[in-house]
Amino acid sequence: MVKNLPVVPTAKAGSLVDTPTGITWRIQYPEILENCNMCLDCTLFCPDGAIVQQEGKLVLNLSLCKGCGICANECKENAIQMIPEYSGVQGVFR
Amino acid sequence: MALSIADLPKEELFGQGHAGCGGCGAAVAGRQAMKALGSRTIITIPASCMATMGGSNLKTTWQIPFYHTLFEIAPAVSSGIRAALDAQGIEDVNVVSWAGDAGTADIGFQALTGAAERNEHMMHVCYDNEMYMNTGGQTGSQTPMFAKTSNMSKGKMIKKKNMLAIMEAHEIDYVASASIAYPLDLIAKFKKAAEKPGFSYIHILAPCHRGWQIPAEKTIEFARLAVESGLFELYEVDEGKRTRTVEPIFIPVQDYLLPQGRFKNLTQEAIQGIQAGVNRHYGRGE
Ligand SMILES: Cc1ncc(C[n+]2csc(CCOP(=O)(O)OP(=O)(O)O)c2C)c(N)n1
Ligand code: SF4
Ligand code: SF4
Ligand code: SF4
Ligand SMILES: [Mg+2]
């Protein structure tokens, strides 16, 4: 008789997207400026898929961004600025 | 027809919410590759940063079937997946094994050379960060000469093994090098590999800012400098035909090497030796 295979626990596809890890240690975040020319380079260089192209627009999802600064470093138009997360002596978290 | 970023699929099949470091080059490689491979893909990954990054049994960043294999066997598991798909008459699936430099060139090599010899209908991808990062950055065969690592504080004294040449010698359908700094070149190569009836091998230089001791925001920049200096050549061998896909502009190799913490003690003599090697390879200054 053919035995049933054991059922292995399996993570739900993409389940980390809703509960991303790692963004709590972010110390800076990107801001996209008006001189962006929509070259879309940053959408392929971001390691976390935090900047994507959606309906012809560039969309930044800060809940996925780890603040690495790659997008700002790579943008040929200098259209991304990195801004510190903490401000003041008490280190206010945005 | 030339690819354009605007026309790439919008779906994010890997990377969002991943459990790795910010600024990780391996994660960039995974995201770019999945733009070419699409949702009809099954991927196996052995022990490595990329496996841990994908998640655990409880949560994952992958939107496609991802199987975390033992260290030595990803290409063997993928061979089995292809056999199972064939037995069920399922044809439209890309079968991929994806490993770090250790999982490819060192401990994973036996399964890889076997799958390549059998010319299995699959592709193997090596994301090369030139050391064993998931266990703290040890030296391996893909670590370049002179690079300092956590277990070789004076730097490695032997050369990097040429994995692309080794895979080319298997006379498989397709062999290519790729870089995360040249995403459209990388994506075009994955599309070609996916069309092949047999085995393909793609070797991606994917810097790890922690191991290389560079600022996180410069991960892509260093991947680009490696190509511009001529140290990492971008090419493909398509059914035996070799083509260089990006011409280097030959910046001095020291502009790539010296800013990296792992090479900070390089001597002028060593740099001249490396530069002479590049010049010889491209037939320059003769
Ligand atoms: C059989 C076996 N030996 C050793 C290990 C420990 N180990 C896990 S990941 C790793 C290094 C992986 O290096 P690489 O393939 O280059 O991927 P990276 O972590 O650099 O991304 C090692 C030695 C293991 N998991 N299994
Ligand atoms: S890289 Fe810069 S110019 Fe290009 S889309 Fe991103 S922000 Fe805009
Ligand atoms: S800072 Fe890093 S993670 Fe955040 S959007 Fe830019 S590239 Fe992506
Ligand atoms: S150690 Fe390096 S390769 Fe591993 S997740 Fe961090 S940046 Fe990526
Ligand atoms: Mg490695």
Coordinates of C-alpha atoms and ligand atoms in Angstrom, one line a residue:
Chain A
M1 CA 0.0 0.0 0.0
V2 CA 1.2 3.5 -0.8
K3 CA 1.8 5.5 2.4
N4 CA 0.9 9.1 2.7
L5 CA 3.9 11.4 2.8
P6 CA 4.4 13.4 6.0
V7 CA 3.0 16.9 5.9
V8 CA 5.8 19.4 6.3
P9 CA 4.9 22.8 7.7
T10 CA 5.2 25.4 5.0
A11 CA 5.2 29.1 5.2
K12 CA 2.5 30.9 3.3
A13 CA 3.9 32.5 0.1
G14 CA 5.1 36.0 0.6
S15 CA 4.1 36.1 4.3
L16 CA 7.1 38.2 5.2
V17 CA 5.9 41.0 3.0
D18 CA 3.2 41.9 5.6
T19 CA 5.5 41.5 8.6
P20 CA 8.8 42.7 7.3
T21 CA 11.9 42.1 9.3
G22 CA 14.8 44.5 9.8
I23 CA 13.2 47.9 9.2
T24 CA 13.3 48.7 13.0
W25 CA 17.0 49.3 12.8
R26 CA 16.7 51.8 10.0
I27 CA 18.5 55.0 10.8
Q28 CA 17.7 57.0 7.6
Y29 CA 15.0 56.9 5.0
P30 CA 14.8 58.0 1.4
E31 CA 12.7 60.8 0.0
I32 CA 12.1 61.0 -3.8
L33 CA 12.5 64.6 -5.1
E34 CA 10.7 66.3 -7.9
N35 CA 13.6 66.0 -10.4
C36 CA 13.1 62.3 -10.7
N37 CA 12.9 61.5 -14.4
M38 CA 11.3 58.0 -14.0
C39 CA 14.4 56.1 -15.4
L40 CA 13.3 53.3 -12.9
D41 CA 16.9 52.3 -12.2
C42 CA 16.2 52.4 -8.4
T43 CA 13.4 49.8 -8.8
L44 CA 16.0 47.2 -9.9
F45 CA 18.8 48.3 -7.4
C46 CA 16.7 48.3 -4.2
P47 CA 17.4 45.0 -2.4
D48 CA 14.1 45.1 -0.6
G49 CA 11.6 45.9 -3.3
A50 CA 10.7 49.1 -1.4
I51 CA 10.6 51.3 -4.5
V52 CA 8.4 50.0 -7.3
Q53 CA 6.8 51.2 -10.4
Q54 CA 3.0 51.2 -10.1
E55 CA 0.5 52.6 -12.7
G56 CA 3.2 54.8 -14.2
K57 CA 4.3 56.2 -10.9
L58 CA 7.2 55.6 -8.6
V59 CA 6.0 54.3 -5.2
L60 CA 8.1 54.1 -2.1
N61 CA 6.9 51.7 0.6
L62 CA 8.7 52.7 3.8
S63 CA 7.4 49.7 5.7
L64 CA 9.8 47.6 3.5
C65 CA 12.8 50.0 3.3
K66 CA 15.8 49.3 5.5
G67 CA 17.5 52.6 4.7
C68 CA 20.6 51.2 3.1
G69 CA 20.9 54.3 0.8
I70 CA 21.6 52.3 -2.4
C71 CA 18.8 54.1 -4.2
A72 CA 20.2 57.6 -3.4
N73 CA 23.7 56.5 -4.3
E74 CA 22.7 55.1 -7.6
C75 CA 20.2 57.8 -8.8
K76 CA 21.9 59.6 -11.7
E77 CA 19.6 62.6 -11.3
N78 CA 20.3 63.0 -7.5
A79 CA 16.6 62.8 -7.1
I80 CA 16.7 60.8 -3.9
Q81 CA 17.7 62.3 -0.6
M82 CA 18.4 60.3 2.6
I83 CA 17.0 61.8 5.8
P84 CA 18.0 60.8 9.3
E85 CA 15.3 58.9 11.3
Y86 CA 16.2 60.3 14.6
S87 CA 16.2 63.9 15.7
G88 CA 16.9 65.8 18.8
V89 CA 18.7 64.7 22.0
Q90 CA 16.0 62.2 22.9
G91 CA 16.2 60.4 19.6
V92 CA 12.6 60.7 18.5
F93 CA 11.5 57.9 16.3
R94 CA 9.4 59.2 13.5
Chain B
M1 CA 14.8 43.8 -29.1
A2 CA 16.4 45.7 -26.3
L3 CA 14.8 45.3 -22.9
S4 CA 13.5 48.3 -21.0
I5 CA 12.8 48.5 -17.3
A6 CA 9.3 49.9 -17.8
D7 CA 8.3 46.7 -19.7
L8 CA 9.4 44.3 -17.0
P9 CA 6.8 42.4 -15.0
K10 CA 5.6 44.4 -12.0
E11 CA 5.1 41.4 -9.7
E12 CA 7.6 41.1 -6.8
L13 CA 8.3 37.4 -6.5
F14 CA 11.3 37.7 -4.1
G15 CA 12.8 40.3 -1.7
Q16 CA 10.0 42.3 0.0
G17 CA 10.4 41.9 3.7
H18 CA 13.4 39.5 3.4
A19 CA 15.3 38.6 6.5
G20 CA 18.8 39.7 5.4
C21 CA 20.9 42.8 5.9
G22 CA 19.9 46.1 4.4
G23 CA 21.9 46.8 1.2
C24 CA 22.5 43.1 0.5
G25 CA 23.8 42.4 -3.0
A26 CA 22.5 38.8 -3.0
A27 CA 19.0 40.1 -2.5
V28 CA 19.4 42.5 -5.4
A29 CA 20.5 39.5 -7.6
G30 CA 17.4 37.6 -6.5
R31 CA 15.0 40.4 -7.3
Q32 CA 16.6 41.1 -10.7
A33 CA 16.6 37.4 -11.7
M34 CA 13.0 36.9 -10.7
K35 CA 12.0 39.7 -13.2
A36 CA 13.2 37.3 -15.9
L37 CA 12.1 33.9 -14.5
G38 CA 8.5 34.8 -13.5
S39 CA 6.1 32.9 -11.3
R40 CA 6.3 29.5 -13.1
T41 CA 9.6 28.8 -11.3
I42 CA 10.7 26.4 -8.6
I43 CA 13.9 27.2 -6.8
T44 CA 16.1 25.3 -4.5
I45 CA 18.7 27.0 -2.3
P46 CA 21.3 25.3 0.0
A47 CA 22.5 26.7 3.4
S48 CA 23.6 30.3 2.7
C49 CA 22.6 33.9 3.3
M50 CA 20.1 33.6 0.5
A51 CA 18.4 30.6 2.1
T52 CA 18.1 32.3 5.5
M53 CA 17.0 35.5 3.9
G54 CA 14.1 33.7 2.2
G55 CA 12.6 33.0 5.6
S56 CA 11.8 30.0 7.7
N57 CA 9.0 27.3 7.8
L58 CA 6.8 30.0 9.4
K59 CA 7.3 32.9 7.0
T60 CA 8.9 33.6 3.7
T61 CA 9.5 36.4 1.2
W62 CA 9.2 34.0 -1.7
Q63 CA 6.0 34.1 -3.8
I64 CA 7.1 30.9 -5.7
P65 CA 8.0 27.4 -4.4
F66 CA 11.3 27.6 -2.6
Y67 CA 13.0 24.6 -1.0
H68 CA 15.9 25.1 1.4
T69 CA 18.2 22.1 0.7
L70 CA 21.2 20.6 2.5
F71 CA 24.4 22.3 1.6
E72 CA 25.8 19.8 -0.9
I73 CA 22.8 19.0 -3.0
A74 CA 20.8 21.8 -4.5
P75 CA 21.4 20.9 -8.2
A76 CA 20.6 17.2 -7.3
V77 CA 17.3 18.2 -5.7
S78 CA 16.5 20.4 -8.7
S79 CA 17.3 17.5 -11.1
G80 CA 14.7 15.5 -9.1
I81 CA 12.1 18.3 -9.3
R82 CA 12.5 18.3 -13.1
A83 CA 12.1 14.5 -13.2
A84 CA 8.9 14.8 -11.2
L85 CA 7.6 17.6 -13.4
D86 CA 8.4 15.5 -16.5
A87 CA 6.6 12.5 -15.0
Q88 CA 3.5 14.6 -14.6
G89 CA 3.8 16.2 -18.1
I90 CA 4.3 19.7 -16.7
E91 CA 6.5 21.6 -19.2
D92 CA 6.2 25.3 -18.5
V93 CA 8.3 25.6 -15.3
N94 CA 11.8 26.9 -14.8
V95 CA 13.8 24.7 -12.5
V96 CA 16.6 26.6 -10.7
S97 CA 19.2 25.8 -8.1
W98 CA 20.7 28.9 -6.6
A99 CA 23.7 28.8 -4.3
G100 CA 26.4 31.0 -2.8
D101 CA 30.0 30.6 -3.9
A102 CA 30.6 27.9 -1.3
G103 CA 27.4 26.1 -2.2
T104 CA 28.5 26.2 -5.9
A105 CA 32.3 26.0 -6.2
D106 CA 33.3 24.2 -3.0
I107 CA 31.0 22.0 -0.9
G108 CA 28.2 22.0 -3.6
F109 CA 30.4 21.3 -6.5
Q110 CA 29.9 17.5 -6.7
A111 CA 26.1 17.8 -7.2
L112 CA 26.6 20.7 -9.7
T113 CA 29.2 18.9 -11.9
G114 CA 26.9 15.8 -11.9
A115 CA 23.8 17.7 -13.0
A116 CA 25.8 19.6 -15.6
E117 CA 27.3 16.3 -17.0
R118 CA 23.8 14.9 -17.3
N119 CA 22.8 18.1 -19.1
E120 CA 19.7 18.3 -16.9
H121 CA 17.0 20.7 -18.0
M122 CA 17.6 23.3 -15.4
M123 CA 19.9 26.2 -14.5
H124 CA 22.3 26.7 -11.6
V125 CA 23.0 30.2 -10.4
C126 CA 26.0 31.1 -8.2
Y127 CA 25.6 34.5 -6.4
D128 CA 29.2 35.1 -5.6
N129 CA 30.1 37.3 -2.6
E130 CA 33.6 35.7 -2.5
M131 CA 33.4 34.3 1.0
Y132 CA 31.2 32.2 3.3
M133 CA 29.1 35.0 4.7
N134 CA 26.4 33.1 6.5
T135 CA 28.9 31.6 8.9
G136 CA 30.9 34.8 9.5
G137 CA 32.9 35.4 6.3
Q138 CA 35.4 32.6 5.9
T139 CA 37.8 32.2 2.9
G140 CA 36.7 29.8 0.0
S141 CA 37.8 29.0 -3.5
Q142 CA 36.0 32.1 -4.8
T143 CA 37.8 34.5 -2.5
P144 CA 40.2 36.5 -4.5
M145 CA 43.9 36.5 -3.8
F146 CA 45.0 38.9 -1.0
A147 CA 41.5 39.4 0.4
K148 CA 41.4 39.3 4.2
T149 CA 38.6 37.3 5.7
S150 CA 37.5 36.3 9.2
N151 CA 39.8 33.3 9.2
M152 CA 42.7 34.6 7.1
S153 CA 43.7 37.9 8.7
K154 CA 46.8 38.2 6.5
G155 CA 44.8 37.7 3.3
K156 CA 44.4 34.7 1.0
M157 CA 47.6 33.6 -0.7
I158 CA 46.2 31.6 -3.7
K159 CA 44.2 32.7 -6.7
K160 CA 40.4 32.5 -7.2
K161 CA 39.3 29.4 -8.9
N162 CA 37.7 30.1 -12.3
M163 CA 34.3 28.6 -12.0
L164 CA 33.0 30.0 -15.3
A165 CA 35.8 28.2 -17.2
I166 CA 35.1 25.0 -15.3
M167 CA 31.4 25.1 -16.2
E168 CA 32.2 26.0 -19.8
A169 CA 34.4 22.8 -19.9
H170 CA 31.2 20.8 -19.2
E171 CA 30.0 21.9 -22.7
I172 CA 26.5 22.8 -21.4
D173 CA 24.0 24.8 -23.3
Y174 CA 24.7 28.2 -21.7
V175 CA 27.3 29.8 -19.5
A176 CA 27.2 33.4 -18.5
S177 CA 28.7 35.9 -16.0
A178 CA 26.4 38.7 -14.7
S179 CA 26.5 41.7 -12.4
I180 CA 23.9 43.3 -10.2
A181 CA 25.1 46.7 -11.5
Y182 CA 24.0 45.7 -15.1
P183 CA 20.4 44.5 -14.5
L184 CA 19.2 44.5 -18.1
D185 CA 22.3 42.4 -19.1
L186 CA 21.6 40.0 -16.2
I187 CA 17.9 39.7 -17.1
A188 CA 18.6 39.1 -20.7
K189 CA 20.9 36.3 -19.7
F190 CA 18.3 34.7 -17.5
K191 CA 15.8 34.8 -20.3
K192 CA 18.2 33.0 -22.6
A193 CA 19.1 30.4 -20.0
A194 CA 15.3 29.7 -19.4
E195 CA 14.9 28.9 -23.1
K196 CA 17.5 26.2 -23.2
P197 CA 16.5 22.5 -23.3
G198 CA 19.6 21.5 -21.2
F199 CA 21.8 22.9 -18.4
S200 CA 22.7 26.5 -17.9
Y201 CA 25.1 28.2 -15.5
I202 CA 25.0 31.8 -14.4
H203 CA 27.6 33.3 -12.1
I204 CA 26.6 36.7 -10.6
L205 CA 29.1 38.9 -8.8
A206 CA 26.9 40.1 -5.8
P207 CA 29.0 42.1 -3.3
C208 CA 28.4 41.7 0.4
H209 CA 29.1 45.0 2.1
R210 CA 29.8 43.4 5.5
G211 CA 32.4 40.9 4.2
W212 CA 34.0 43.4 1.7
Q213 CA 34.0 46.1 4.3
I214 CA 32.4 48.8 2.2
P215 CA 29.5 51.2 3.0
A216 CA 26.1 49.5 2.4
E217 CA 25.0 52.1 -0.1
K218 CA 28.0 51.3 -2.3
T219 CA 27.1 47.6 -3.0
I220 CA 26.0 48.3 -6.6
E221 CA 28.8 50.8 -7.1
F222 CA 31.5 48.2 -6.3
A223 CA 29.8 45.6 -8.5
R224 CA 30.1 48.1 -11.3
L225 CA 33.7 49.0 -10.5
A226 CA 34.6 45.3 -10.8
V227 CA 33.3 45.3 -14.3
E228 CA 34.7 48.7 -15.3
S229 CA 38.2 47.7 -14.2
G230 CA 38.1 44.5 -16.2
L231 CA 38.5 42.3 -13.2
F232 CA 35.1 40.8 -13.6
E233 CA 34.4 40.2 -17.3
L234 CA 30.7 40.1 -18.4
Y235 CA 30.3 37.5 -21.1
E236 CA 28.3 34.5 -22.2
V237 CA 29.0 31.2 -23.9
D238 CA 25.9 30.4 -25.8
E239 CA 26.1 26.9 -27.2
G240 CA 29.9 27.2 -27.5
K241 CA 29.9 30.8 -28.9
R242 CA 31.7 33.2 -26.6
T243 CA 30.6 36.9 -26.6
R244 CA 31.6 39.7 -24.3
T245 CA 28.4 41.6 -23.4
V246 CA 29.8 44.7 -21.7
E247 CA 33.1 46.3 -22.7
P248 CA 35.1 47.5 -19.7
I249 CA 36.4 51.1 -19.7
F250 CA 39.5 50.0 -17.8
I251 CA 39.6 52.1 -14.7
P252 CA 42.7 51.3 -12.7
V253 CA 42.2 48.1 -10.7
Q254 CA 43.3 49.9 -7.6
D255 CA 40.2 52.2 -7.8
Y256 CA 38.2 49.0 -7.2
L257 CA 40.4 47.3 -4.7
L258 CA 41.9 49.9 -2.3
P259 CA 38.6 51.4 -1.0
Q260 CA 37.5 47.9 0.2
G261 CA 38.5 47.2 3.8
R262 CA 39.4 43.6 2.9
F263 CA 42.1 44.8 0.5
K264 CA 43.3 47.8 2.5
N265 CA 46.8 46.4 3.1
L266 CA 47.5 45.6 -0.6
T267 CA 51.0 46.4 -1.6
Q268 CA 51.9 48.4 -4.7
E269 CA 53.6 45.3 -6.0
A270 CA 50.4 43.2 -5.6
I271 CA 48.3 45.9 -7.3
Q272 CA 50.7 46.0 -10.3
G273 CA 50.5 42.3 -10.5
I274 CA 46.7 42.4 -10.6
Q275 CA 46.8 45.2 -13.2
A276 CA 49.2 43.2 -15.4
G277 CA 46.9 40.2 -15.2
V278 CA 44.0 42.3 -16.5
N279 CA 46.1 43.9 -19.3
R280 CA 47.2 40.4 -20.4
H281 CA 43.7 39.0 -20.3
Y282 CA 42.3 41.8 -22.6
G283 CA 45.5 42.0 -24.7
R284 CA 46.2 45.6 -23.7
G285 CA 49.5 47.4 -23.9
E286 CA 51.3 44.8 -25.9
Ligands
LIG1 C1 27.2 20.3 5.5 C2 27.2 21.7 6.1 N1 28.4 22.2 6.4 C3 28.5 23.5 6.8 C4 27.4 24.2 7.0 C5 27.5 25.6 7.6 N2 27.3 26.6 6.6 C6 26.1 27.2 6.4 S1 26.1 28.4 5.3 C7 27.8 28.3 5.1 C8 28.5 29.2 4.1 C9 27.8 29.5 2.9 O1 28.6 30.2 2.1 P1 28.1 30.6 0.6 O2 27.6 29.4 -0.1 O3 29.2 31.4 -0.1 O4 26.9 31.6 0.8 P2 26.9 33.0 1.6 O5 26.5 32.6 3.0 O6 28.2 33.6 1.5 O7 25.8 33.8 1.0 C10 28.3 27.2 5.9 C11 29.7 26.9 5.9 C12 26.2 23.6 6.7 N3 25.0 24.3 6.9 N4 26.1 22.3 6.2
SF4_2 S1 16.8 56.3 -10.1 FE1 16.3 58.5 -9.6 S2 15.6 59.4 -11.5 FE2 15.5 57.2 -11.7 S3 13.4 56.6 -11.1 FE3 14.7 56.4 -9.3 S4 14.5 58.4 -8.3 FE4 13.8 58.7 -10.3
SF4_3 S1 17.2 53.0 1.2 FE1 17.7 50.9 0.5 S2 15.9 49.7 1.1 FE2 15.3 51.9 1.2 S3 14.3 52.3 -0.8 FE3 16.5 52.9 -1.0 S4 17.5 51.1 -1.8 FE4 15.5 50.4 -1.0
SF4_4 S1 26.0 39.1 5.3 FE1 26.2 39.9 3.3 S2 25.4 38.4 1.8 FE2 24.6 37.9 3.9 S3 22.6 39.0 4.1 FE3 24.2 40.4 4.9 S4 24.8 41.6 3.2 FE4 23.7 39.9 2.4
MG5 MG 29.4 33.4 -0.2

